mmCIF file of C-alpha atoms and ligand atoms in Angstrom:
data_model
loop_
_atom_site.group_PDB
_atom_site.id
_atom_site.type_symbol
_atom_site.label_atom_id
_atom_site.label_comp_id
_atom_site.label_asym_id
_atom_site.label_seq_id
_atom_site.Cartn_x
_atom_site.Cartn_y
_atom_site.Cartn_z
ATOM 1 C CA MET A 992 1.853 23.168 -20.069
ATOM 2 C CA THR A 993 -0.909 23.668 -22.666
ATOM 3 C CA ALA A 994 -4.081 24.317 -20.662
ATOM 4 C CA SER A 995 -6.060 21.688 -22.586
ATOM 5 C CA LEU A 996 -3.507 19.028 -21.588
ATOM 6 C CA ALA A 997 -3.636 19.765 -17.866
ATOM 7 C CA ALA A 998 -5.207 16.690 -16.227
ATOM 8 C CA SER A 999 -8.127 17.191 -13.838
ATOM 9 C CA PRO A 1000 -7.031 18.004 -10.255
ATOM 10 C CA LEU A 1001 -5.891 14.937 -8.274
ATOM 11 C CA ALA A 1002 -5.800 12.852 -11.460
ATOM 12 C CA THR A 1003 -2.123 12.439 -10.544
ATOM 13 C CA PRO A 1004 -0.497 12.411 -7.110
ATOM 14 C CA PRO A 1005 1.085 15.740 -6.046
ATOM 15 C CA LYS A 1006 4.821 15.792 -6.836
ATOM 16 C CA PRO A 1007 7.063 15.363 -3.747
ATOM 17 C CA PRO A 1008 9.683 18.066 -2.999
ATOM 18 C CA LEU A 1009 12.831 16.178 -4.100
ATOM 19 C CA PRO A 1010 16.378 17.524 -3.490
ATOM 20 C CA ALA A 1011 18.527 18.278 -6.566
ATOM 21 C CA LEU A 1012 20.935 15.395 -5.783
ATOM 22 C CA THR A 1013 24.039 17.317 -6.881
ATOM 23 C CA ARG A 1014 25.913 15.336 -4.203
ATOM 24 C CA PRO A 1015 25.148 12.197 -2.173
ATOM 25 C CA LEU A 1016 22.719 12.936 0.683
ATOM 26 C CA SER A 1017 23.635 11.940 4.238
ATOM 27 C CA PRO A 1018 21.509 9.103 5.655
ATOM 28 C CA ASP A 1019 19.431 11.628 7.630
ATOM 29 C CA GLU A 1020 18.946 13.854 4.555
ATOM 30 C CA LEU A 1021 17.972 10.773 2.515
ATOM 31 C CA GLU A 1022 15.402 9.682 5.111
ATOM 32 C CA ALA A 1023 13.983 13.210 5.289
ATOM 33 C CA ALA A 1024 13.609 13.254 1.484
ATOM 34 C CA LEU A 1025 11.825 9.871 1.553
ATOM 35 C CA ARG A 1026 9.466 11.145 4.274
ATOM 36 C CA GLY A 1027 8.790 14.134 2.012
ATOM 37 C CA PHE A 1028 6.730 11.818 -0.202
ATOM 38 C CA HIS A 1029 3.924 12.020 2.395
ATOM 39 C CA SER A 1030 2.227 14.750 0.340
ATOM 40 C CA SER A 1031 2.006 12.362 -2.647
ATOM 41 C CA TYR A 1032 0.546 9.452 -0.695
ATOM 42 C CA TYR A 1033 -2.901 8.247 -1.692
ATOM 43 C CA VAL A 1034 -4.454 9.029 1.683
ATOM 44 C CA GLU A 1035 -5.423 12.335 -0.013
ATOM 45 C CA HIS A 1036 -7.111 10.629 -2.973
ATOM 46 C CA PRO A 1037 -10.810 11.606 -3.394
ATOM 47 C CA PHE A 1038 -11.951 8.019 -2.755
ATOM 48 C CA HIS A 1039 -10.219 7.909 0.626
ATOM 49 C CA ARG A 1040 -11.677 11.324 1.481
ATOM 50 C CA LEU A 1041 -15.159 9.972 0.693
ATOM 51 C CA MET A 1042 -14.332 7.013 2.963
ATOM 52 C CA TYR A 1043 -13.221 8.828 6.087
ATOM 53 C CA GLU A 1044 -15.736 11.664 5.652
ATOM 54 C CA GLY A 1045 -18.542 9.096 5.837
ATOM 55 C CA ARG A 1046 -19.731 9.520 2.243
ATOM 56 C CA LEU A 1047 -18.886 6.093 0.839
ATOM 57 C CA THR A 1048 -21.843 3.896 -0.161
ATOM 58 C CA ARG A 1049 -22.042 0.248 0.853
ATOM 59 C CA ARG A 1050 -21.522 -0.733 -2.822
ATOM 60 C CA GLN A 1051 -18.378 1.417 -3.088
ATOM 61 C CA PHE A 1052 -17.057 -0.106 0.134
ATOM 62 C CA GLN A 1053 -17.695 -3.613 -1.194
ATOM 63 C CA GLY A 1054 -16.049 -2.859 -4.545
ATOM 64 C CA TRP A 1055 -13.028 -1.469 -2.691
ATOM 65 C CA VAL A 1056 -12.582 -4.371 -0.270
ATOM 66 C CA ALA A 1057 -13.061 -7.022 -2.985
ATOM 67 C CA ASN A 1058 -10.535 -5.355 -5.325
ATOM 68 C CA ARG A 1059 -8.018 -4.527 -2.593
ATOM 69 C CA LEU A 1060 -7.748 -8.266 -1.839
ATOM 70 C CA ALA A 1061 -5.805 -8.556 -5.113
ATOM 71 C CA TYR A 1062 -3.241 -6.133 -3.640
ATOM 72 C CA GLN A 1063 -3.056 -7.934 -0.304
ATOM 73 C CA ARG A 1064 -2.446 -11.224 -2.117
ATOM 74 C CA VAL A 1065 0.480 -9.874 -4.192
ATOM 75 C CA VAL A 1066 2.293 -8.486 -1.112
ATOM 76 C CA PRO A 1067 3.791 -11.838 0.030
ATOM 77 C CA ARG A 1068 4.622 -12.697 -3.607
ATOM 78 C CA LYS A 1069 6.537 -9.435 -4.103
ATOM 79 C CA ASP A 1070 8.281 -9.997 -0.756
ATOM 80 C CA GLY A 1071 9.274 -13.465 -1.983
ATOM 81 C CA ALA A 1072 10.707 -11.820 -5.113
ATOM 82 C CA ILE A 1073 12.781 -9.480 -2.927
ATOM 83 C CA LEU A 1074 14.047 -12.455 -0.887
ATOM 84 C CA SER A 1075 15.030 -14.266 -4.076
ATOM 85 C CA ASN A 1076 17.211 -11.307 -5.121
ATOM 86 C CA CYS A 1077 18.693 -10.506 -1.705
ATOM 87 C CA PRO A 1078 22.166 -12.031 -0.937
ATOM 88 C CA ASP A 1079 22.170 -11.015 2.760
ATOM 89 C CA PRO A 1080 20.883 -13.740 5.135
ATOM 90 C CA ALA A 1081 20.377 -11.234 7.968
ATOM 91 C CA VAL A 1082 18.088 -9.138 5.747
ATOM 92 C CA ARG A 1083 16.266 -12.257 4.506
ATOM 93 C CA ARG A 1084 15.673 -13.521 8.066
ATOM 94 C CA GLU A 1085 14.032 -10.196 9.025
ATOM 95 C CA TRP A 1086 12.182 -9.618 5.724
ATOM 96 C CA LEU A 1087 10.711 -13.146 5.903
ATOM 97 C CA GLN A 1088 8.387 -12.023 8.734
ATOM 98 C CA ARG A 1089 6.393 -9.982 6.196
ATOM 99 C CA ILE A 1090 5.360 -13.150 4.368
ATOM 100 C CA VAL A 1091 4.252 -14.804 7.618
ATOM 101 C CA ASP A 1092 2.321 -11.632 8.560
ATOM 102 C CA HIS A 1093 0.255 -11.943 5.369
ATOM 103 C CA ASP A 1094 0.024 -15.690 4.804
ATOM 104 C CA GLY A 1095 -0.083 -16.703 8.453
ATOM 105 C CA SER A 1096 1.621 -19.832 9.829
ATOM 106 C CA ARG A 1097 -1.362 -22.045 8.979
ATOM 107 C CA PRO A 1098 -4.656 -21.807 7.014
ATOM 108 C CA GLY A 1099 -7.130 -19.369 8.516
ATOM 109 C CA GLU A 1100 -4.431 -17.085 9.930
ATOM 110 C CA GLY A 1101 -2.585 -13.976 8.697
ATOM 111 C CA GLY A 1102 -3.383 -10.575 7.238
ATOM 112 C CA ILE A 1103 -4.915 -11.880 4.022
ATOM 113 C CA GLU A 1104 -7.408 -13.878 6.083
ATOM 114 C CA LEU A 1105 -8.171 -10.748 8.147
ATOM 115 C CA TRP A 1106 -8.728 -8.830 4.898
ATOM 116 C CA ILE A 1107 -11.190 -11.479 3.692
ATOM 117 C CA ARG A 1108 -12.978 -11.174 7.071
ATOM 118 C CA LEU A 1109 -13.122 -7.386 6.479
ATOM 119 C CA GLY A 1110 -14.820 -8.127 3.163
ATOM 120 C CA VAL A 1111 -17.350 -10.400 4.879
ATOM 121 C CA ALA A 1112 -17.919 -7.684 7.512
ATOM 122 C CA LEU A 1113 -18.647 -5.234 4.664
ATOM 123 C CA GLY A 1114 -21.202 -7.659 3.211
ATOM 124 C CA VAL A 1115 -19.234 -9.494 0.503
ATOM 125 C CA PRO A 1116 -19.754 -13.281 0.796
ATOM 126 C CA ARG A 1117 -16.493 -15.107 1.622
ATOM 127 C CA GLU A 1118 -16.744 -17.156 -1.593
ATOM 128 C CA GLU A 1119 -16.976 -13.936 -3.669
ATOM 129 C CA MET A 1120 -13.926 -12.506 -1.902
ATOM 130 C CA GLU A 1121 -11.829 -15.651 -2.257
ATOM 131 C CA ASP A 1122 -12.605 -16.336 -5.932
ATOM 132 C CA GLU A 1123 -11.847 -12.696 -6.838
ATOM 133 C CA ARG A 1124 -14.826 -12.519 -9.207
ATOM 134 C CA HIS A 1125 -15.127 -8.739 -8.539
ATOM 135 C CA VAL A 1126 -11.447 -7.912 -9.168
ATOM 136 C CA LEU A 1127 -11.180 -5.556 -12.163
ATOM 137 C CA PRO A 1128 -8.680 -6.408 -14.938
ATOM 138 C CA THR A 1129 -6.932 -3.049 -14.436
ATOM 139 C CA VAL A 1130 -6.619 -3.672 -10.693
ATOM 140 C CA ARG A 1131 -5.116 -7.088 -11.310
ATOM 141 C CA THR A 1132 -2.632 -5.664 -13.833
ATOM 142 C CA ILE A 1133 -1.641 -2.872 -11.433
ATOM 143 C CA CYS A 1134 -1.113 -5.365 -8.583
ATOM 144 C CA GLU A 1135 0.911 -7.727 -10.781
ATOM 145 C CA SER A 1136 3.111 -4.776 -11.807
ATOM 146 C CA TYR A 1137 4.282 -4.611 -8.157
ATOM 147 C CA VAL A 1138 5.419 -8.255 -8.316
ATOM 148 C CA TRP A 1139 7.217 -7.710 -11.620
ATOM 149 C CA PHE A 1140 8.842 -4.553 -10.283
ATOM 150 C CA CYS A 1141 10.249 -6.447 -7.272
ATOM 151 C CA LYS A 1142 11.359 -9.373 -9.441
ATOM 152 C CA SER A 1143 13.210 -7.199 -11.949
ATOM 153 C CA THR A 1144 14.586 -4.364 -9.792
ATOM 154 C CA PRO A 1145 17.717 -4.595 -7.587
ATOM 155 C CA TRP A 1146 16.590 -5.801 -4.146
ATOM 156 C CA VAL A 1147 17.521 -2.551 -2.334
ATOM 157 C CA GLN A 1148 15.325 -0.494 -4.687
ATOM 158 C CA ALA A 1149 12.515 -3.031 -4.293
ATOM 159 C CA CYS A 1150 12.832 -2.561 -0.513
ATOM 160 C CA ALA A 1151 12.650 1.214 -1.041
ATOM 161 C CA SER A 1152 9.324 0.811 -2.850
ATOM 162 C CA SER A 1153 7.777 -0.621 0.337
ATOM 163 C CA LEU A 1154 8.415 2.675 2.162
ATOM 164 C CA THR A 1155 4.987 4.034 1.212
ATOM 165 C CA GLU A 1156 4.207 2.391 4.552
ATOM 166 C CA LEU A 1157 5.922 5.344 6.200
ATOM 167 C CA PHE A 1158 2.529 6.984 5.638
ATOM 168 C CA ALA A 1159 0.211 3.981 6.106
ATOM 169 C CA PRO A 1160 -0.346 4.256 9.897
ATOM 170 C CA LYS A 1161 -2.247 7.521 9.215
ATOM 171 C CA ILE A 1162 -4.585 5.813 6.749
ATOM 172 C CA HIS A 1163 -5.178 2.822 9.031
ATOM 173 C CA ALA A 1164 -5.844 5.105 12.025
ATOM 174 C CA GLN A 1165 -8.331 7.120 9.930
ATOM 175 C CA ARG A 1166 -10.269 3.940 9.147
ATOM 176 C CA ILE A 1167 -10.252 2.764 12.763
ATOM 177 C CA GLU A 1168 -11.559 6.198 13.785
ATOM 178 C CA SER A 1169 -14.039 6.866 10.951
ATOM 179 C CA PHE A 1170 -15.677 3.472 10.394
ATOM 180 C CA PRO A 1171 -17.500 3.232 13.769
ATOM 181 C CA LYS A 1172 -18.450 6.938 13.548
ATOM 182 C CA HIS A 1173 -19.850 6.978 10.000
ATOM 183 C CA TYR A 1174 -20.577 3.324 9.227
ATOM 184 C CA PRO A 1175 -22.124 1.745 12.358
ATOM 185 C CA TRP A 1176 -23.228 -1.200 10.215
ATOM 186 C CA ILE A 1177 -19.602 -2.418 10.013
ATOM 187 C CA PRO A 1178 -18.946 -4.870 12.880
ATOM 188 C CA GLU A 1179 -15.970 -4.001 15.109
ATOM 189 C CA GLU A 1180 -14.118 -7.207 14.167
ATOM 190 C CA GLY A 1181 -13.911 -5.864 10.609
ATOM 191 C CA LEU A 1182 -11.200 -3.437 11.821
ATOM 192 C CA ALA A 1183 -8.821 -6.209 12.951
ATOM 193 C CA TYR A 1184 -6.663 -5.949 9.845
ATOM 194 C CA PHE A 1185 -6.028 -2.224 10.314
ATOM 195 C CA ARG A 1186 -5.156 -2.756 13.981
ATOM 196 C CA SER A 1187 -2.620 -5.430 12.978
ATOM 197 C CA ARG A 1188 -0.961 -3.065 10.481
ATOM 198 C CA LEU A 1189 -0.605 -0.328 13.124
ATOM 199 C CA VAL A 1190 1.870 -2.713 14.787
ATOM 200 C CA GLN A 1191 3.472 -4.374 11.739
ATOM 201 C CA ALA A 1192 3.900 -1.381 9.403
ATOM 202 C CA PRO A 1193 6.098 0.746 11.737
ATOM 203 C CA ARG A 1194 8.312 -2.313 12.406
ATOM 204 C CA ASP A 1195 8.626 -3.022 8.678
ATOM 205 C CA VAL A 1196 9.349 0.633 7.898
ATOM 206 C CA GLN A 1197 12.261 0.708 10.381
ATOM 207 C CA HIS A 1198 13.796 -2.282 8.600
ATOM 208 C CA GLY A 1199 13.247 -0.781 5.147
ATOM 209 C CA LEU A 1200 14.766 2.529 6.235
ATOM 210 C CA ARG A 1201 17.832 0.768 7.700
ATOM 211 C CA ILE A 1202 18.399 -1.005 4.374
ATOM 212 C CA VAL A 1203 18.019 2.151 2.260
ATOM 213 C CA ARG A 1204 20.133 4.303 4.622
ATOM 214 C CA GLN A 1205 22.906 1.694 4.571
ATOM 215 C CA HIS A 1206 22.931 0.860 0.839
ATOM 216 C CA CYS A 1207 21.804 4.034 -0.945
ATOM 217 C CA THR A 1208 24.950 6.140 -0.479
ATOM 218 C CA THR A 1209 25.589 7.476 -3.992
ATOM 219 C CA VAL A 1210 23.670 9.935 -6.150
ATOM 220 C CA ASP A 1211 22.646 7.107 -8.494
ATOM 221 C CA THR A 1212 21.384 4.717 -5.801
ATOM 222 C CA GLN A 1213 19.581 7.549 -4.017
ATOM 223 C CA ARG A 1214 17.928 8.616 -7.269
ATOM 224 C CA GLN A 1215 16.905 4.980 -7.858
ATOM 225 C CA ALA A 1216 15.362 4.861 -4.366
ATOM 226 C CA PHE A 1217 13.284 7.970 -5.174
ATOM 227 C CA GLU A 1218 12.270 6.402 -8.496
ATOM 228 C CA ALA A 1219 11.237 3.175 -6.728
ATOM 229 C CA LEU A 1220 9.101 5.052 -4.211
ATOM 230 C CA THR A 1221 7.594 7.142 -7.022
ATOM 231 C CA PHE A 1222 6.648 3.932 -8.859
ATOM 232 C CA LYS A 1223 4.858 2.615 -5.761
ATOM 233 C CA ILE A 1224 3.174 5.955 -5.007
ATOM 234 C CA GLU A 1225 1.795 6.004 -8.573
ATOM 235 C CA MET A 1226 0.883 2.301 -8.392
ATOM 236 C CA LEU A 1227 -1.251 2.847 -5.277
ATOM 237 C CA TRP A 1228 -2.756 6.005 -6.807
ATOM 238 C CA SER A 1229 -3.671 4.061 -9.978
ATOM 239 C CA LEU A 1230 -5.193 1.284 -7.862
ATOM 240 C CA ILE A 1231 -7.525 3.570 -5.910
ATOM 241 C CA ASP A 1232 -8.315 5.631 -9.041
ATOM 242 C CA THR A 1233 -9.474 2.489 -10.850
ATOM 243 C CA ILE A 1234 -11.713 1.475 -7.946
ATOM 244 C CA HIS A 1235 -13.051 5.037 -7.566
ATOM 245 C CA ASN A 1236 -13.968 5.285 -11.266
ATOM 246 C CA ALA A 1237 -15.442 1.782 -11.465
ATOM 247 C CA TYR A 1238 -17.775 2.360 -8.499
ATOM 248 C CA ARG A 1239 -18.724 6.013 -9.002
ATOM 249 C CA GLU A 1240 -22.220 6.854 -7.774
ATOM 250 C CA GLU A 1241 -23.859 9.057 -10.418
HETATM 251 O O1 AHQ B 2198 -1.957 -3.761 4.062
HETATM 252 C C1 AHQ B 2198 -0.852 -3.226 3.490
HETATM 253 C C2 AHQ B 2198 0.345 -3.926 3.460
HETATM 254 O O2 AHQ B 2198 0.417 -5.138 4.029
HETATM 255 C C3 AHQ B 2198 1.436 -3.351 2.832
HETATM 256 C C4 AHQ B 2198 2.793 -3.910 2.635
HETATM 257 C C5 AHQ B 2198 3.569 -2.693 2.190
HETATM 258 C C6 AHQ B 2198 4.576 -2.993 1.119
HETATM 259 O O3 AHQ B 2198 5.451 -3.844 1.372
HETATM 260 O O4 AHQ B 2198 4.520 -2.360 0.034
HETATM 261 N N1 AHQ B 2198 2.565 -1.739 1.750
HETATM 262 C C7 AHQ B 2198 1.366 -2.085 2.267
HETATM 263 C C8 AHQ B 2198 0.185 -1.362 2.299
HETATM 264 C C9 AHQ B 2198 -0.943 -1.951 2.930
HETATM 265 N N2 AHQ B 2198 -2.165 -1.319 3.025
HETATM 266 C C10 AHQ B 2198 -2.393 -0.163 2.190
HETATM 267 C C11 AHQ B 2198 -3.731 0.476 2.617
HETATM 268 O O5 AHQ B 2198 -4.058 1.557 2.114
HETATM 269 O O6 AHQ B 2198 -4.432 -0.186 3.387
HETATM 270 C C12 AHQ B 2198 -1.193 0.743 2.236
HETATM 271 C C13 AHQ B 2198 -0.016 -0.015 1.602
HETATM 272 C C14 AHQ B 2198 1.187 0.875 1.512
HETATM 273 O O7 AHQ B 2198 1.153 2.020 2.000
HETATM 274 O O8 AHQ B 2198 2.175 0.501 0.830
#
């Protein structure tokens, strides 16, 4: 590559070590290749390093939590898109739980409500969280791209894109560990969302892996699963990049 064109380090996620796919992978080989994306996951992004090393300012935290609500709010919509494309009632019955996890069973419940409470705990007034006045146009476009991806992609590949959560327990555990240590001003109840995901994400990942292991049995469908996970890896990287650049402290 021409030196002048090389992007600055960490401007793009590290490439995962993908197998050549000269033949279909066994289900175990496929799962191992999907887990190999861990090195590309945005837990290594500079913004997240600032966060768990205790170097994030209150303003950066508030910009992050207010913008990340846009992502939390598209999750049940993209899961609804997957349900609309999925012909298997057994898969739909299990996948449906994800929508309840985020929207709750009644107002004032669910993960999106816990995320709004995290925003309030970080000092963003509830009204300013809920009306999304701080959500950046690029963040909104990036989040909407996840909904469009799940609407327009075969349901198995859309399920594969959710498997970034293979690596999410690490990022939630880092927050639960680092917030009290570095940011004593954040009330303990602000961590409730991360604690809920430590339970829900591993359960969801097992379901997503079962689907991909069962349905991605050819070179083409396995390549499409890698492409779906790559889309999501880059989507999350773009999301945190946008927030990092918008709230840089000079
Ligand atoms: O809070 C998150 C969440 O509910 C989900 C759903 C899942 C999906 O279906 O794509 N991905 C996801 C993620 C959540 N939190 C992110 C974070 O950094 O807090 C991580 C993200 C993911 O890894 O995909």
